[in-house]
Amino acid sequence: MARTSLKSWIGLALSLLFLGLALRNVEWSGVWSSWRAARVDLLLLGTALLVGSWVIAAFRWRLLLSGVAGLRVRDTFAFILIGYLANTVLPLRLGDLARASLIGRKKELGISRALGSIAIERLMDVLMLVALTLALMGVLEIPAPIQAGLTGMVAAGLVGLVGLMAVSLNRKHLPRLTAFLAKIVPHRLADRGTTLLGNFSSGADVLHRPTGFLSVVALSAGVWLAAGMGTLAWVTAFHLDVPWYAGFFVLVMVNLGSAIPSSPGYIGVYHYLAMLALSLWTPDRNAALAYAIGTHALNMLANVGLGSFYLAREGVSLRSLRTET
């Protein structure tokens, strides 16, 4: 409990730090002017594309859980949005654990299997983020610290993906692992551990088939393409004088920032990194801050609104959602 509290306080402190950096040398009259001049149609289009990326993610998650009877895309969409809601309003970004726990209980597939499929999602997202950054390197110079961070992400992503697939392909050998572990730890603990590992690795089963692997890759690319196009629409809505690929660079920056501890909702971190990305082309901090505050609000309204709707539909409260994790 003390460690959890410490992490929450560290996240809050970092959010305040980044928020302070974002608000430096800003004239609020200029921010207000940028808000008033923003194109509502493009703001709505960007939000629709963002929600569209979540729909594509729901199709991907349904594919990864293809062996679960009675599971529909609208179910996976609902649980994804509940997870986003948890990330937004609860500390420590427990959204993935919350949605894995809920779908595992409600669909009787077990939390370990659900977490395994979510792990595949995250690994594919890491690889797509790296691919997007490599594409951007053809048109702009990526700062060295970001390149170094991406190198580590590629290594971790590939190791994790290959490891899950290897265990998935060799689950028939898990009894041998159980027997080996039973020499070190109690047999019940060894059996429980290897069972959980087998269930967790089942999220990679669909990747064994070439068609399944290519489908997951295509859907992952679709998630990021829709999100990038939505970000581009938002950037254009604020009349920022930037090239067309700036929206994708903003997307890369704010998603890299998700690894930084922060308060619920990524307050401060999102704002500063969005402004930092836009500063490559525009020196107008007022317009950049207007973009950051406006798009963050739209993102929060979309995921909190939809997440709350599906949370109520599932008959779950925020308090019980927290206990799920």
Short mmCIF file of N, CA and C in Angstrom, two decimals, residues 18 22 35 46 58 70 83 103 121 159 182 200 205 210 221 263-265 269 280 283 292 296 302 304 313 319:
data_model
loop_
_atom_site.label_atom_id
_atom_site.label_comp_id
_atom_site.label_asym_id
_atom_site.label_seq_id
_atom_site.Cartn_x
_atom_site.Cartn_y
_atom_site.Cartn_z
N PHE A 18 5.48 18.88 -15.45
CA PHE A 18 5.28 19.03 -16.89
C PHE A 18 4.22 20.09 -17.19
N ALA A 22 4.65 23.42 -19.46
CA ALA A 22 3.74 23.73 -20.57
C ALA A 22 3.17 25.14 -20.45
N TRP A 35 -8.53 29.08 -29.47
CA TRP A 35 -9.70 28.23 -29.26
C TRP A 35 -10.88 28.72 -30.10
N GLY A 46 -11.65 14.74 -36.06
CA GLY A 46 -10.53 14.13 -35.34
C GLY A 46 -11.00 13.23 -34.22
N ALA A 58 -10.88 -2.90 -31.12
CA ALA A 58 -11.84 -3.89 -30.64
C ALA A 58 -11.88 -5.10 -31.57
N GLY A 70 -19.16 -16.77 -27.99
CA GLY A 70 -20.10 -15.72 -27.67
C GLY A 70 -19.50 -14.34 -27.50
N GLY A 83 -11.55 0.13 -19.81
CA GLY A 83 -10.14 0.23 -19.45
C GLY A 83 -9.61 1.64 -19.61
N ILE A 103 -13.43 -8.82 -18.30
CA ILE A 103 -13.77 -9.73 -19.39
C ILE A 103 -13.47 -11.18 -19.00
N GLU A 121 -1.40 -7.15 -27.77
CA GLU A 121 -1.80 -5.82 -28.23
C GLU A 121 -0.70 -4.80 -27.99
N VAL A 159 11.51 -9.28 -28.21
CA VAL A 159 11.77 -10.35 -27.24
C VAL A 159 10.46 -10.82 -26.63
N ALA A 182 8.87 -28.11 -9.60
CA ALA A 182 8.44 -28.78 -8.38
C ALA A 182 9.63 -29.24 -7.53
N PHE A 200 -1.66 -17.46 -20.21
CA PHE A 200 -1.18 -16.15 -20.63
C PHE A 200 -0.68 -16.20 -22.07
N ASP A 205 -1.89 -17.43 -29.76
CA ASP A 205 -2.27 -18.58 -30.60
C ASP A 205 -2.62 -18.18 -32.02
N PRO A 210 -0.38 -17.82 -40.63
CA PRO A 210 0.02 -16.63 -41.40
C PRO A 210 -1.13 -15.64 -41.58
N ALA A 221 -1.91 -1.72 -37.69
CA ALA A 221 -1.60 -0.58 -38.54
C ALA A 221 -2.81 0.33 -38.69
N SER A 263 -0.21 11.77 -13.19
CA SER A 263 -1.51 11.67 -12.54
C SER A 263 -2.49 11.00 -13.51
N PRO A 264 -3.66 10.56 -13.03
CA PRO A 264 -4.66 10.00 -13.94
C PRO A 264 -4.99 10.98 -15.06
N GLY A 265 -5.16 10.45 -16.28
CA GLY A 265 -5.51 11.29 -17.43
C GLY A 265 -4.32 11.90 -18.14
N VAL A 269 1.80 15.87 -18.72
CA VAL A 269 2.71 15.16 -19.61
C VAL A 269 2.22 15.27 -21.05
N LEU A 280 8.66 22.18 -33.17
CA LEU A 280 9.59 22.01 -34.29
C LEU A 280 9.23 22.92 -35.46
N PRO A 283 6.53 28.57 -33.41
CA PRO A 283 7.00 29.15 -32.15
C PRO A 283 5.86 29.68 -31.28
N ALA A 292 -3.12 21.61 -27.25
CA ALA A 292 -2.91 20.58 -26.24
C ALA A 292 -4.10 20.48 -25.29
N HIS A 296 -6.74 17.32 -25.57
CA HIS A 296 -6.77 16.49 -24.37
C HIS A 296 -8.19 16.42 -23.81
N ALA A 302 -14.37 11.86 -24.77
CA ALA A 302 -14.74 10.66 -25.53
C ALA A 302 -14.58 9.40 -24.69
N VAL A 304 -14.11 9.06 -21.34
CA VAL A 304 -14.87 9.05 -20.09
C VAL A 304 -16.36 8.87 -20.37
N ARG A 313 -23.61 0.00 -18.26
CA ARG A 313 -24.28 -1.11 -18.95
C ARG A 313 -23.88 -2.46 -18.38
N ARG A 319 -15.98 2.18 -7.91
CA ARG A 319 -15.40 1.59 -6.69
C ARG A 319 -15.11 0.11 -6.89
#
